[in-house]
């Protein structure tokens, strides 16, 4: 019943898109009816048993009173003896009454324990050895030797696969769906163990390595970018919870995620729903790349990292990957062959077997499976990058295909209008503004004005209008401020970041605070005078930094979200937002009043 409801709600958009609400309602009604009938049968049996036991108990007491009463009247028994008998009878009935409820309890217990024991008794399919080999000097060499594996032992997905990836090399893996590409990822991460053969990392069988050592040096960007319920920052720093804010923002910048994070309502502290609800597919993918970049693995595995996203987002992700793969051993799995044009070597799989491997030019010259895939994608794809895959014989710049030269990784030119410029190393790093490099002032009616001070050169100044967003408005409201502007096309871009507003002159601080006040209409709750509930709503009477206010909030967990470590952000029925930066800092009575209603 729960599975049916969960499946229906998870696919509610598909249900509505195909107009199948009636069909799903009928399915849910059938499941509910079955559950109702089963529950009624159990309750009827339990109630009947309890009623029968109560009848027996009552009849027993009645018989004792009748027989004992006659004996007392006939002076064959004293009244004290009768009372004693009744007391003994009550003592006897008490365990029986408990026993009458035992059946229901036992049934529920056995059902629950069976499910728990099934889970506990599940054999460990990927055991870790008690004594493992240390993996300290990580070079990044990967070697598959005769690997055979199948999720069903009778249907192998990979068959006798052998290949080697040299340290620092980028290897692309292509093939049709179901050819075993994702299975390679699962085996590298030891989510499963090989059934035949072995996988070596720097000459060490991965089964001899500890899970911690293996996964600390192996970073995987999955095809489906999973995000946890929490803030953007919590998802970004998931692999390194103790990382610094500067390191996290640098990783996001390199992955092309920093800009869209700053544009979010609460920056890096923006809450995400289940599975990253609130982000697009491309944004989740870039955030996943940033998370892996921050994790800083020696070996990188990209499993369809640019699948299911549009061309513009793919370009941004491709540029982010250019940064990510530098200096790392990389295995990139892709359906879009244009994403592998910079690979040192390409391996072609089909039906679990390794068919071809070599450079892009070698495989085109061989005119095998890879060349056929390139021709197919060139014919059906509108992506200009795909056209570049085909090397024409008349092209004097084509790569050598005789094998005399080792393949060199191509450095792509910067794309016009792209979010990141791969030729400009500063495009992937945070540019910090200082009072020595910039002047910031407020002008009416334009607003914020940023004046760049050029210490050298013929043009000493340049002015730029802009605005300010706070990357961490909950925990650092006056730090990590992103100063942003617009280019000639009207596209938003970042002029730079302010590390600490306190380091700036008074005029600049006032200007930035005015700019922040325009963007963040958040009222800070400092006192709660009254808080009552009625009909699923909460009525607030609070004191804020802008005076006393009253508002109504729908009594739902989605309307009062975590804000920082100990704060809450509350949305009223008109979508106005109120912030309690630290619930523990409220007066005791106010805090108790608040936690009585908002306890999550």
Coordinates of C-alpha atoms in Angstrom, one line a residue:
X1 CA 0.0 0.0 0.0
X2 CA 2.8 2.4 1.0
X3 CA 4.8 1.4 -2.1
X4 CA 1.8 2.0 -4.4
X5 CA 1.2 5.5 -2.9
X6 CA 4.9 6.4 -3.0
X7 CA 5.2 5.3 -6.6
X8 CA 2.1 7.3 -7.6
X9 CA 3.2 10.5 -5.9
X10 CA 6.8 10.2 -7.2
X11 CA 5.5 10.0 -10.7
X12 CA 2.6 12.5 -10.3
X13 CA 3.7 14.6 -13.3
X14 CA 3.8 11.6 -15.6
X15 CA 0.3 10.6 -14.3
X16 CA -1.0 14.1 -15.1
X17 CA 0.8 14.3 -18.4
X18 CA -0.9 11.2 -19.7
X19 CA -4.2 12.0 -18.0
X20 CA -4.2 8.8 -15.9
X21 CA -5.5 10.3 -12.7
X22 CA -8.6 8.1 -12.8
X23 CA -6.6 4.9 -13.4
X24 CA -4.2 5.7 -10.5
X25 CA -7.1 6.6 -8.2
X26 CA -8.6 3.2 -9.0
X27 CA -5.3 1.5 -8.3
X28 CA -4.9 3.4 -5.0
X29 CA -8.5 2.6 -4.1
X30 CA -8.1 -1.1 -4.7
X31 CA -5.0 -1.1 -2.5
X32 CA -6.7 0.9 0.1
X33 CA -9.8 -1.4 0.0
X34 CA -7.6 -4.5 0.4
X35 CA -5.8 -2.9 3.3
X36 CA -9.1 -1.8 4.9
X37 CA -10.6 -5.3 4.5
X38 CA -7.5 -7.0 6.0
X39 CA -7.5 -4.6 8.9
X40 CA -11.2 -5.0 9.5
X41 CA -10.7 -8.8 9.6
X42 CA -7.9 -8.5 12.1
X43 CA -9.8 -6.0 14.3
X44 CA -12.9 -8.2 14.2
X45 CA -11.0 -11.2 15.2
X46 CA -9.2 -9.3 18.0
X47 CA -12.4 -7.7 19.2
X48 CA -14.3 -11.0 19.1
X49 CA -11.6 -12.7 21.1
X50 CA -11.5 -9.9 23.7
X51 CA -15.3 -9.8 24.0
X52 CA -15.3 -13.6 24.5
X53 CA -12.7 -13.4 27.2
X54 CA -14.6 -10.6 28.9
X55 CA -17.7 -12.7 28.9
X56 CA -15.9 -15.6 30.4
X57 CA -14.4 -13.4 33.1
X58 CA -17.8 -11.9 33.9
X59 CA -19.5 -15.3 34.0
X60 CA -16.7 -16.6 36.3
X61 CA -17.2 -13.7 38.7
X62 CA -21.0 -14.2 38.5
X63 CA -20.7 -17.9 39.4
X64 CA -18.4 -17.2 42.3
X65 CA -20.8 -14.5 43.7
X66 CA -23.8 -16.9 43.2
X67 CA -22.3 -20.0 44.8
X68 CA -20.4 -18.0 47.4
X69 CA -23.5 -15.9 48.3
X70 CA -25.6 -19.1 48.9
X71 CA -22.9 -20.5 51.1
X72 CA -22.6 -17.3 53.1
X73 CA -26.3 -17.2 53.6
X74 CA -26.3 -20.9 54.5
X75 CA -23.5 -20.1 57.0
X76 CA -21.3 -22.6 55.2
X77 CA -18.7 -19.9 54.3
X78 CA -17.8 -16.6 55.9
X79 CA -18.0 -13.3 54.0
X80 CA -14.3 -12.9 54.4
X81 CA -13.6 -16.2 52.6
X82 CA -15.9 -15.1 49.7
X83 CA -14.0 -11.8 49.4
X84 CA -10.8 -13.8 49.4
X85 CA -12.0 -16.0 46.6
X86 CA -13.0 -13.0 44.6
X87 CA -9.5 -11.5 45.1
X88 CA -7.9 -14.7 44.0
X89 CA -10.2 -14.7 40.9
X90 CA -9.1 -11.2 40.0
X91 CA -5.5 -12.2 40.4
X92 CA -6.1 -15.2 38.1
X93 CA -7.9 -13.1 35.5
X94 CA -5.2 -10.4 35.2
X95 CA -2.7 -12.5 33.3
X96 CA -5.5 -13.9 31.2
X97 CA -6.5 -10.4 30.2
X98 CA -3.0 -9.6 29.2
X99 CA -2.8 -12.9 27.3
X100 CA -5.9 -11.8 25.3
X101 CA -3.9 -8.9 23.9
X102 CA -0.8 -11.0 23.4
X103 CA -2.0 -12.5 20.0
X104 CA -2.2 -9.1 18.4
X105 CA 1.1 -8.0 19.8
X106 CA 2.8 -11.2 18.8
X107 CA 1.6 -11.0 15.2
X108 CA 2.8 -7.5 14.9
X109 CA 6.1 -8.4 16.5
X110 CA 6.7 -11.4 14.3
X111 CA 6.0 -9.5 11.1
X112 CA 8.3 -6.6 12.0
X113 CA 11.1 -8.9 13.3
X114 CA 10.9 -11.0 10.1
X115 CA 11.6 -7.9 8.0
X116 CA 14.5 -6.8 10.3
X117 CA 16.0 -10.2 10.4
X118 CA 15.9 -10.5 6.6
X119 CA 17.9 -7.3 6.4
X120 CA 20.4 -8.4 9.2
X121 CA 20.8 -11.8 7.6
X122 CA 21.6 -10.3 4.2
X123 CA 25.1 -11.6 3.3
X124 CA 27.8 -9.0 2.8
X125 CA 28.7 -9.3 -0.9
X126 CA 31.7 -7.0 -0.7
X127 CA 33.6 -7.9 2.4
X128 CA 36.6 -5.9 3.6
X129 CA 39.7 -7.9 4.7
X130 CA 40.7 -7.6 8.3
X131 CA 44.3 -6.9 7.2
X132 CA 44.6 -4.5 4.2
X133 CA 47.5 -3.0 2.3
X134 CA 48.3 0.7 2.7
X135 CA 47.9 2.9 -0.3
X136 CA 50.0 6.0 0.4
X137 CA 51.9 7.1 -2.7
X138 CA 48.9 7.2 -5.1
X139 CA 50.0 7.4 -8.7
X140 CA 46.6 6.7 -10.4
X141 CA 47.4 3.6 -12.5
X142 CA 44.4 1.4 -13.2
X143 CA 44.6 -2.1 -14.7
X144 CA 41.8 -4.5 -15.5
X145 CA 43.0 -8.1 -15.9
X146 CA 40.5 -10.6 -17.3
X147 CA 37.6 -9.1 -15.5
X148 CA 34.3 -11.0 -15.8
X149 CA 31.2 -9.9 -13.9
X150 CA 27.4 -10.2 -14.0
X151 CA 24.7 -9.1 -11.6
X152 CA 23.3 -12.6 -12.4
X153 CA 26.1 -15.1 -12.5
X154 CA 24.5 -16.8 -15.5
X155 CA 24.4 -13.6 -17.5
X156 CA 27.7 -11.8 -17.5
X157 CA 27.7 -8.1 -18.2
X158 CA 31.5 -7.9 -18.6
X159 CA 33.4 -10.7 -20.2
X160 CA 37.2 -11.1 -19.9
X161 CA 37.9 -7.3 -20.0
X162 CA 41.5 -6.3 -19.9
X163 CA 43.0 -2.8 -20.3
X164 CA 45.3 -0.3 -18.6
X165 CA 45.0 3.4 -17.8
X166 CA 48.3 5.1 -17.2
X167 CA 48.8 7.8 -14.4
X168 CA 47.4 11.1 -15.5
X169 CA 45.8 9.7 -18.6
X170 CA 42.3 10.5 -19.7
X171 CA 40.5 7.5 -21.2
X172 CA 37.1 7.7 -22.8
X173 CA 34.7 4.7 -22.8
X174 CA 31.9 4.4 -25.3
X175 CA 29.4 1.8 -26.3
X176 CA 25.8 1.1 -26.8
X177 CA 23.4 1.1 -23.8
X178 CA 23.8 -2.1 -21.8
X179 CA 27.4 -2.7 -23.0
X180 CA 28.7 -2.6 -19.4
X181 CA 30.0 0.9 -19.1
X182 CA 28.3 1.8 -15.8
X183 CA 29.2 -1.6 -14.5
X184 CA 32.9 -0.6 -14.8
X185 CA 32.1 2.3 -12.4
X186 CA 30.4 0.0 -9.9
X187 CA 33.4 -2.3 -9.9
X188 CA 36.0 0.5 -9.6
X189 CA 34.2 1.8 -6.5
X190 CA 33.8 -1.7 -5.1
X191 CA 30.1 -1.5 -5.0
X192 CA 30.4 -5.0 -6.3
X193 CA 33.4 -7.4 -6.5
X194 CA 34.6 -9.0 -9.7
X195 CA 33.7 -12.7 -10.2
X196 CA 36.7 -13.5 -12.3
X197 CA 40.0 -11.6 -12.8
X198 CA 41.1 -8.6 -10.8
X199 CA 41.3 -4.8 -10.8
X200 CA 44.6 -3.3 -9.8
X201 CA 45.3 0.3 -8.5
X202 CA 49.0 1.1 -8.7
X203 CA 49.6 -2.7 -8.8
X204 CA 47.5 -3.5 -5.7
X205 CA 44.3 -5.6 -6.0
X206 CA 41.5 -3.3 -4.9
X207 CA 40.2 -6.1 -2.7
X208 CA 43.4 -5.8 -0.7
X209 CA 42.8 -2.1 -0.1
X210 CA 40.7 -0.7 2.7
X211 CA 37.4 0.9 1.6
X212 CA 38.5 4.2 3.1
X213 CA 41.8 4.3 1.2
X214 CA 40.1 3.3 -2.1
X215 CA 37.2 5.8 -1.9
X216 CA 39.3 8.6 -0.5
X217 CA 41.3 8.6 -3.7
X218 CA 38.5 7.8 -6.1
X219 CA 36.0 10.5 -7.1
X220 CA 32.9 9.6 -9.1
X221 CA 30.5 11.9 -10.9
X222 CA 27.4 9.8 -11.4
X223 CA 25.0 10.0 -14.3
X224 CA 22.2 10.9 -11.8
X225 CA 23.5 13.7 -9.6
X226 CA 22.0 12.8 -6.2
X227 CA 21.5 15.7 -3.8
X228 CA 20.6 15.3 -0.1
X229 CA 17.9 17.3 1.6
X230 CA 19.7 20.2 3.1
X231 CA 21.4 23.4 2.0
X232 CA 23.6 23.9 -1.1
X233 CA 26.6 24.2 1.1
X234 CA 25.9 20.9 2.9
X235 CA 25.7 19.1 -0.4
X236 CA 28.8 20.8 -1.8
X237 CA 31.0 20.0 1.2
X238 CA 29.5 16.5 1.7
X239 CA 32.9 14.8 0.9
X240 CA 34.9 17.3 3.1
X241 CA 32.6 18.6 5.9
X242 CA 35.6 20.5 7.5
X243 CA 36.5 22.4 4.4
X244 CA 36.9 26.2 4.4
X245 CA 34.4 28.5 2.8
X246 CA 37.1 29.8 0.5
X247 CA 37.9 26.3 -0.8
X248 CA 34.3 25.5 -1.3
X249 CA 33.6 28.6 -3.3
X250 CA 36.7 28.1 -5.4
X251 CA 35.5 24.5 -6.2
X252 CA 32.1 25.9 -7.1
X253 CA 33.6 28.6 -9.3
X254 CA 35.8 26.1 -11.1
X255 CA 32.7 23.9 -11.8
X256 CA 30.6 26.8 -13.1
X257 CA 28.3 26.5 -10.1
X258 CA 29.2 29.6 -8.2
X259 CA 27.1 32.0 -10.2
X260 CA 23.8 30.2 -10.1
X261 CA 24.4 29.5 -6.4
X262 CA 24.9 33.2 -5.7
X263 CA 21.7 34.0 -7.7
X264 CA 19.7 31.7 -5.4
X265 CA 17.6 33.4 -2.8
X266 CA 19.9 32.5 0.1
X267 CA 23.1 31.7 -1.7
X268 CA 25.0 28.7 -0.5
X269 CA 22.5 28.4 2.4
X270 CA 19.6 27.9 0.1
X271 CA 17.7 24.8 1.2
X272 CA 17.1 22.0 -1.3
X273 CA 14.2 19.6 -1.3
X274 CA 14.3 15.8 -1.7
X275 CA 16.8 14.8 -4.4
X276 CA 17.9 18.4 -5.0
X277 CA 14.4 19.8 -5.7
X278 CA 14.9 23.4 -6.6
X279 CA 17.8 22.9 -9.0
X280 CA 17.7 22.1 -12.7
X281 CA 19.4 19.0 -14.1
X282 CA 22.4 21.0 -15.3
X283 CA 22.7 22.9 -12.0
X284 CA 22.7 19.6 -10.1
X285 CA 25.3 18.2 -12.4
X286 CA 27.6 21.2 -11.9
X287 CA 27.1 21.1 -8.2
X288 CA 28.0 17.4 -8.3
X289 CA 31.2 18.2 -10.2
X290 CA 32.0 20.9 -7.7
X291 CA 31.5 18.4 -4.9
X292 CA 33.9 16.0 -6.5
X293 CA 36.4 18.8 -7.3
X294 CA 36.4 19.8 -3.6
X295 CA 36.9 16.2 -2.6
X296 CA 40.1 16.3 -4.7
X297 CA 40.5 12.7 -5.7
X298 CA 43.6 11.3 -7.5
X299 CA 41.4 9.2 -9.8
X300 CA 38.3 10.6 -11.4
X301 CA 35.5 8.6 -13.0
X302 CA 32.8 10.4 -15.0
X303 CA 29.7 8.4 -15.7
X304 CA 27.7 10.2 -18.3
X305 CA 28.5 13.5 -16.6
X306 CA 26.8 15.6 -19.3
X307 CA 23.7 13.4 -20.0
X308 CA 20.2 14.7 -20.0
X309 CA 21.2 18.4 -20.1
X310 CA 20.9 21.1 -22.8
X311 CA 23.7 22.2 -25.0
X312 CA 24.4 25.4 -23.2
X313 CA 24.7 23.6 -19.8
X314 CA 26.8 20.9 -21.4
X315 CA 29.3 23.6 -22.6
X316 CA 29.6 25.0 -19.1
X317 CA 30.1 21.5 -17.6
X318 CA 32.6 20.6 -20.3
X319 CA 34.7 23.6 -19.4
X320 CA 34.3 22.7 -15.7
X321 CA 35.6 19.2 -16.5
X322 CA 38.6 20.6 -18.2
X323 CA 39.6 22.0 -14.9
X324 CA 38.6 18.9 -13.0
X325 CA 40.6 16.4 -15.1
X326 CA 44.0 18.2 -15.0
X327 CA 46.6 16.2 -13.3
X328 CA 44.3 13.3 -12.6
X329 CA 43.8 9.8 -14.0
X330 CA 40.4 10.1 -15.6
X331 CA 37.9 7.5 -17.0
X332 CA 35.1 9.3 -18.8
X333 CA 32.0 7.3 -19.9
X334 CA 29.8 9.1 -22.5
X335 CA 27.2 8.6 -25.1
X336 CA 27.9 11.9 -26.7
X337 CA 31.2 11.4 -28.4
X338 CA 31.9 15.1 -28.6
X339 CA 32.5 15.0 -24.8
X340 CA 35.5 12.7 -25.4
X341 CA 37.2 14.6 -28.2
X342 CA 40.1 15.6 -25.8
X343 CA 40.6 12.0 -24.4
X344 CA 44.1 10.6 -24.8
X345 CA 42.6 7.2 -25.6
X346 CA 39.1 5.8 -26.3
X347 CA 37.9 2.3 -25.5
X348 CA 34.9 0.8 -27.3
X349 CA 32.7 -1.7 -25.5
X350 CA 29.9 -3.8 -27.0
X351 CA 27.9 -6.5 -25.2
X352 CA 30.4 -6.6 -22.3
X353 CA 33.5 -7.1 -24.5
X354 CA 36.3 -4.7 -25.4
X355 CA 36.2 -4.3 -29.1
X356 CA 38.5 -1.4 -29.9
X357 CA 40.9 1.0 -28.3
X358 CA 43.1 3.8 -29.5
X359 CA 43.2 7.5 -30.2
X360 CA 40.3 9.2 -31.8
X361 CA 42.2 9.3 -35.1
X362 CA 43.3 5.7 -34.9
X363 CA 39.7 4.5 -34.4
X364 CA 38.4 6.6 -37.3
X365 CA 41.1 5.2 -39.5
X366 CA 40.2 1.6 -38.5
X367 CA 36.6 2.3 -39.7
X368 CA 35.1 0.1 -37.0
X369 CA 32.4 0.4 -34.4
X370 CA 33.6 3.8 -33.2
X371 CA 33.8 5.3 -36.7
X372 CA 30.2 4.1 -37.3
X373 CA 29.0 5.7 -34.0
X374 CA 30.8 9.0 -35.0
X375 CA 29.1 9.0 -38.4
X376 CA 25.7 8.3 -36.9
X377 CA 26.0 11.1 -34.3
X378 CA 27.3 13.5 -37.0
X379 CA 24.2 12.9 -39.1
X380 CA 21.6 13.2 -36.3
X381 CA 23.2 15.8 -34.0
X382 CA 23.0 19.5 -34.3
X383 CA 25.8 20.0 -31.9
X384 CA 28.7 21.7 -33.7
X385 CA 31.2 19.9 -31.6
X386 CA 30.1 16.6 -33.2
X387 CA 31.1 17.9 -36.6
X388 CA 34.6 18.4 -35.3
X389 CA 34.9 14.7 -34.6
X390 CA 35.1 13.7 -38.2
X391 CA 38.6 14.2 -39.6
X392 CA 38.6 14.8 -43.3
X393 CA 41.5 13.5 -45.3
X394 CA 42.2 16.9 -46.8
X395 CA 42.6 18.5 -43.4
X396 CA 46.3 19.3 -43.0
X397 CA 45.9 19.7 -39.3
X398 CA 44.6 16.2 -38.7
X399 CA 46.3 14.1 -36.1
X400 CA 48.8 11.4 -37.0
X401 CA 47.1 8.1 -37.3
X402 CA 50.0 5.9 -37.9
X403 CA 50.7 5.6 -34.2
X404 CA 54.1 7.3 -34.4
X405 CA 53.0 10.1 -32.1
X406 CA 51.4 9.8 -28.7
X407 CA 48.0 11.5 -28.6
X408 CA 48.0 14.9 -27.1
X409 CA 45.0 16.2 -25.2
X410 CA 43.4 19.1 -27.1
X411 CA 43.0 22.4 -25.4
X412 CA 39.7 23.8 -26.7
X413 CA 39.3 27.4 -27.5
X414 CA 37.0 29.5 -25.3
X415 CA 33.4 29.5 -26.4
X416 CA 31.8 32.8 -27.1
X417 CA 29.3 33.7 -24.4
X418 CA 30.2 30.7 -22.2
X419 CA 30.2 31.1 -18.5
X420 CA 33.8 30.0 -18.1
X421 CA 36.9 30.9 -20.2
X422 CA 39.2 27.9 -20.2
X423 CA 42.0 30.0 -21.6
X424 CA 41.8 32.4 -18.7
X425 CA 43.1 30.8 -15.5
X426 CA 41.4 33.5 -13.3
X427 CA 38.0 32.5 -14.7
X428 CA 38.1 29.4 -12.5
X429 CA 39.2 31.2 -9.3
X430 CA 37.5 33.7 -6.9
X431 CA 38.5 37.3 -7.6
X432 CA 38.7 39.1 -4.3
X433 CA 38.0 42.8 -4.1
X434 CA 40.0 45.0 -1.7
X435 CA 39.8 48.7 -0.8
X436 CA 43.2 49.1 -2.6
X437 CA 41.9 47.7 -5.9
X438 CA 38.3 49.1 -6.0
X439 CA 36.2 51.9 -4.7
X440 CA 32.5 51.3 -4.0
X441 CA 30.0 54.1 -3.5
X442 CA 26.2 54.7 -3.7
X443 CA 24.8 57.0 -6.3
X444 CA 21.1 58.0 -6.7
X445 CA 19.2 56.9 -8.6
X446 CA 21.5 54.3 -10.2
X447 CA 22.5 52.6 -6.9
X448 CA 25.7 50.8 -6.3
X449 CA 28.8 52.0 -8.3
X450 CA 32.0 50.1 -8.4
X451 CA 35.2 51.9 -9.6
X452 CA 38.2 49.8 -10.5
X453 CA 41.5 51.4 -9.6
X454 CA 44.2 50.5 -12.1
X455 CA 47.5 50.9 -10.5
X456 CA 49.3 50.7 -13.8
X457 CA 48.5 51.5 -17.4
X458 CA 47.2 54.6 -19.3
X459 CA 43.6 54.2 -18.1
X460 CA 43.6 54.6 -14.3
X461 CA 39.9 54.1 -13.6
X462 CA 36.8 52.2 -14.8
X463 CA 33.3 52.5 -13.4
X464 CA 30.7 49.7 -13.3
X465 CA 27.1 49.7 -11.9
X466 CA 26.1 46.6 -10.0
X467 CA 24.5 45.0 -7.0
X468 CA 25.5 42.8 -4.1
X469 CA 24.4 39.3 -3.0
X470 CA 25.4 37.5 0.2
X471 CA 26.8 34.0 -0.2
X472 CA 26.1 33.1 3.4
X473 CA 23.3 35.4 4.6
X474 CA 22.5 33.3 7.7
X475 CA 25.9 32.6 9.2
X476 CA 28.0 35.4 7.6
X477 CA 25.7 38.3 6.7
X478 CA 28.6 40.8 6.3
X479 CA 31.2 38.4 4.8
X480 CA 31.6 36.6 1.5
X481 CA 29.7 39.2 -0.5
X482 CA 29.4 38.8 -4.3
X483 CA 29.6 42.1 -6.2
X484 CA 27.9 41.6 -9.5
X485 CA 27.2 43.6 -12.7
X486 CA 26.0 43.3 -16.3
X487 CA 28.0 43.1 -19.5
X488 CA 27.2 44.7 -22.8
X489 CA 24.7 41.9 -23.6
X490 CA 22.9 42.4 -20.4
X491 CA 24.2 39.1 -18.9
X492 CA 25.0 39.1 -15.2
X493 CA 28.5 38.3 -14.1
X494 CA 30.6 38.6 -11.0
X495 CA 33.0 41.6 -10.5
X496 CA 34.5 40.0 -7.5
X497 CA 34.0 38.9 -3.9
X498 CA 34.3 40.9 -0.7
X499 CA 35.8 38.8 2.1
X500 CA 34.9 41.0 5.0
X501 CA 32.8 44.2 4.9
X502 CA 34.5 45.4 8.1
X503 CA 37.8 45.9 6.2
X504 CA 36.2 48.5 3.9
X505 CA 35.9 52.3 4.5
X506 CA 32.7 53.7 6.0
X507 CA 31.3 55.0 2.7
X508 CA 31.7 51.7 1.0
X509 CA 30.2 49.8 3.9
X510 CA 27.1 52.1 3.9
X511 CA 26.7 51.6 0.1
X512 CA 27.0 47.9 0.3
X513 CA 24.5 47.7 3.2
X514 CA 22.0 49.7 1.2
X515 CA 22.5 47.4 -1.7
X516 CA 22.0 44.4 0.5
X517 CA 18.8 45.9 2.0
X518 CA 17.4 46.2 -1.4
X519 CA 17.8 42.5 -2.1
X520 CA 17.2 40.9 1.2
X521 CA 13.8 41.9 2.6
X522 CA 14.3 39.6 5.6
X523 CA 12.9 40.9 8.9
X524 CA 14.8 39.6 12.0
X525 CA 12.5 38.3 14.8
X526 CA 13.9 39.4 18.1
X527 CA 11.0 38.7 20.4
X528 CA 7.8 36.6 20.2
X529 CA 5.0 38.3 22.1
X530 CA 2.3 35.6 21.3
X531 CA 2.0 32.5 19.2
X532 CA -1.3 30.7 18.8
X533 CA -2.6 27.9 16.5
X534 CA -6.0 27.6 14.9
X535 CA -7.2 25.5 12.0
X536 CA -3.8 24.5 10.7
X537 CA -2.3 28.0 10.9
X538 CA 0.0 29.8 13.4
X539 CA -0.7 33.4 14.4
X540 CA 2.5 35.3 15.3
X541 CA 2.8 38.6 17.2
X542 CA 6.5 39.4 17.1
X543 CA 9.0 42.2 17.6
X544 CA 11.4 42.6 14.6
X545 CA 14.3 44.9 13.7
X546 CA 11.6 47.0 11.9
X547 CA 9.1 47.2 14.7
X548 CA 6.2 45.0 16.0
X549 CA 4.4 43.0 13.4
X550 CA 1.7 40.3 13.2
X551 CA 1.5 37.6 10.5
X552 CA 0.0 34.3 9.8
X553 CA 2.0 31.1 8.8
X554 CA 0.6 27.9 7.5
X555 CA 1.5 25.3 10.1
X556 CA 3.8 23.2 7.9
X557 CA 7.4 22.1 8.1
X558 CA 7.9 23.6 4.6
X559 CA 7.1 27.0 5.9
X560 CA 9.8 27.0 8.7
X561 CA 13.1 25.9 7.4
X562 CA 16.5 25.7 9.0
X563 CA 18.6 28.9 8.6
X564 CA 22.2 28.3 9.5
X565 CA 23.1 26.1 12.5
X566 CA 20.4 27.2 15.0
X567 CA 18.2 29.6 13.1
X568 CA 14.9 29.4 11.3
X569 CA 13.5 31.2 8.3
X570 CA 9.7 31.5 8.3
X571 CA 7.4 32.2 5.3
X572 CA 4.0 33.7 6.0
X573 CA 0.9 33.2 3.9
X574 CA 1.9 36.2 1.7
X575 CA 5.4 34.7 1.1
X576 CA 7.1 37.4 3.3
X577 CA 10.1 36.0 5.1
X578 CA 11.1 36.4 8.7
X579 CA 14.4 35.2 10.2
X580 CA 15.4 34.0 13.6
X581 CA 19.1 33.8 13.4
X582 CA 19.5 31.8 16.7
X583 CA 16.5 30.2 18.3
X584 CA 18.5 29.6 21.5
X585 CA 19.2 33.3 21.8
X586 CA 15.5 34.2 22.2
X587 CA 14.3 34.9 25.7
X588 CA 13.4 31.7 27.6
X589 CA 9.6 32.2 27.5
X590 CA 9.7 33.2 23.8
X591 CA 11.9 30.2 22.9
X592 CA 9.6 27.8 24.7
X593 CA 6.6 29.3 23.0
X594 CA 8.3 28.9 19.6
X595 CA 9.5 25.4 20.1
X596 CA 6.1 24.3 21.4
X597 CA 4.7 24.9 17.9
X598 CA 7.8 24.6 15.6
X599 CA 9.5 21.6 17.1
X600 CA 11.2 20.2 14.0

